[in-house]
Structures are given as C-alpha cells and as structure tokens.
Short mmCIF file of C-alpha atoms in Angstrom, two decimals:
data_model
loop_
_atom_site.label_atom_id
_atom_site.label_comp_id
_atom_site.label_asym_id
_atom_site.label_seq_id
_atom_site.Cartn_x
_atom_site.Cartn_y
_atom_site.Cartn_z
CA MET A 1 87.40 93.86 108.67
CA ASN A 2 85.77 96.60 106.29
CA ILE A 3 84.72 94.77 102.99
CA LEU A 4 85.40 98.79 101.61
CA MET A 5 89.28 97.74 102.29
CA ILE A 6 89.41 94.43 101.42
CA ILE A 7 88.30 95.08 97.58
CA SER A 8 89.98 98.55 97.03
CA VAL A 9 93.74 96.44 98.47
CA SER A 10 92.35 93.62 96.16
CA PHE A 11 92.25 96.73 93.11
CA VAL A 12 95.06 97.87 93.85
CA LEU A 13 97.60 94.96 93.91
CA LEU A 14 95.44 93.43 90.56
CA PHE A 15 95.64 96.49 88.72
CA SER A 16 100.00 96.71 90.08
CA VAL A 17 100.42 93.39 88.51
CA ILE A 18 98.52 94.33 85.32
CA ILE A 19 100.57 97.18 84.80
CA VAL A 20 103.81 95.80 85.31
CA ILE A 21 102.68 93.28 83.00
CA VAL A 22 101.28 95.83 80.31
CA SER A 23 104.79 97.99 80.60
CA LYS A 24 106.84 95.04 79.93
CA TYR A 25 105.49 94.18 77.04
CA TRP A 26 105.08 98.05 75.85
CA LEU A 27 108.59 98.87 76.83
CA ARG A 28 110.16 95.72 76.67
CA GLY A 29 112.87 96.24 79.69
CA ARG A 30 114.18 99.65 78.40
CA PHE A 31 114.70 102.16 81.02
CA ALA A 32 112.51 104.84 79.47
CA ALA A 33 109.74 103.27 81.67
CA ILE A 34 111.46 105.51 84.82
CA TRP A 35 110.99 108.75 83.13
CA SER A 36 107.20 107.82 83.96
CA ALA A 37 108.33 107.95 87.81
CA LEU A 38 109.94 111.03 86.86
CA LEU A 39 107.13 112.75 84.85
CA TRP A 40 104.80 112.79 87.09
CA PHE A 41 105.05 115.71 89.19
CA PRO A 42 104.04 118.63 86.26
CA TYR A 43 100.75 116.41 85.77
CA CYS A 44 100.32 116.46 89.24
CA VAL A 45 100.54 119.86 89.76
CA LEU A 46 98.92 120.88 86.80
CA PHE A 47 95.95 118.44 87.74
CA VAL A 48 95.73 119.85 91.20
CA TYR A 49 95.85 123.66 89.86
CA ILE A 50 93.14 123.10 86.86
CA CYS A 51 91.37 121.39 90.48
CA THR A 52 91.61 124.29 92.47
CA ARG A 53 90.36 126.38 89.59
CA LEU A 54 86.98 124.50 88.60
CA PHE A 55 85.88 123.58 91.95
CA PRO A 56 86.82 125.95 94.63
CA ILE A 57 86.56 126.28 98.12
CA THR A 58 83.02 128.43 98.53
CA ASN A 59 81.37 127.01 101.60
CA GLN A 60 83.58 126.98 105.07
CA GLY A 61 81.80 123.09 105.60
CA ASP A 62 83.61 121.87 102.43
CA VAL A 63 87.28 122.74 104.09
CA PRO A 64 88.91 119.40 105.28
CA PRO A 65 89.83 118.20 108.21
CA PRO A 66 93.64 119.13 109.87
CA GLY A 67 94.75 115.51 109.27
CA THR A 68 93.82 114.88 105.50
CA GLY A 69 97.22 116.99 104.45
CA PHE A 70 99.72 115.03 106.26
CA ILE A 71 97.55 111.97 104.09
CA VAL A 72 97.90 113.74 100.82
CA MET A 73 101.15 114.88 101.26
CA GLY A 74 102.28 111.10 102.20
CA GLY A 75 100.30 109.79 99.53
CA LEU A 76 102.17 112.91 96.88
CA ILE A 77 105.59 111.26 98.18
CA LEU A 78 105.37 107.80 97.78
CA TYR A 79 103.57 107.70 94.53
CA PRO A 80 106.70 108.41 92.83
CA PHE A 81 108.25 105.17 94.52
CA TYR A 82 105.24 103.23 94.14
CA ILE A 83 105.31 103.65 89.83
CA MET A 84 109.72 103.09 90.24
CA ILE A 85 109.27 99.70 92.04
CA LEU A 86 106.75 98.74 89.46
CA SER A 87 109.24 100.43 86.30
CA MET A 88 111.91 98.68 88.07
CA LEU A 89 109.82 95.16 88.17
CA SER A 90 108.58 95.18 84.79
CA ILE A 91 112.47 95.78 83.61
CA ALA A 92 113.34 93.00 85.89
CA PHE A 93 110.94 90.57 84.65
CA PHE A 94 111.95 91.32 80.53
CA LYS A 95 115.66 90.80 81.20
CA THR A 96 115.14 88.28 83.21
CA LYS A 97 112.52 86.05 80.79
CA LYS A 98 114.96 87.15 78.20
CA SER A 99 118.20 85.96 79.48
CA ILE A 100 116.70 82.74 80.11
CA GLY A 101 115.27 82.71 76.54
CA GLN A 102 118.93 83.29 75.28
CA ASN A 103 119.97 80.85 77.30
CA THR A 104 117.98 77.93 76.01
CA VAL A 105 118.77 79.06 72.14
CA ALA A 106 122.16 79.19 73.11
#
C-alpha cells in the first residue's frame, strides 16, 4: 500500500477528531455548528471564482483529464455531509457529557 495514502488518511482522521473536540468546546453543544455545513457553499463558489481568475488555464497541457471532474464533483457533494457529521458528533458528545455531569450532581 502506498505510504502517502496511509499518511493522508491518518491526517484526515486526526484532524476530524481535532475538529470535533474544538467545536465541542467552542460551540458548547449549540446547533450553531450546523450553520458551517450550510455556509460552505458561498465560500466554495468564491474560492473557485478567485482561483479561476488568478490561475487561468493558458496552456492546453494544463487541462485536467476527463475523469477528474467526477472526483471533484463527488468531493463537493460529500463535503457538506462530512461537516454535518462532525457537527452532530460534537453536539452529541457535548450533550452526553453534560447529561452525565447533571445526573451525577443531582
């Protein structure tokens, strides 16, 4: 197996856990975390627009292969679900810790 693939998958998993922990402490279980799953779209459109204006394809050798578009579209479709899952995990972990703390105190 390619070592680069192992490293990249481990980084994605590591940073996913870090994102859940950080959003758990910053947002404290509020449903404002779900807005990040909805607000990614304007940032994505703006980022793509700026990148196409700053780095236009001027050489035909820079054109990506035909299958690359499907990979990019799949990533763009799955990304908000990834953010939503991480947001729900942070909310669920905070609510569980909060309810456990309330049951032991009461």
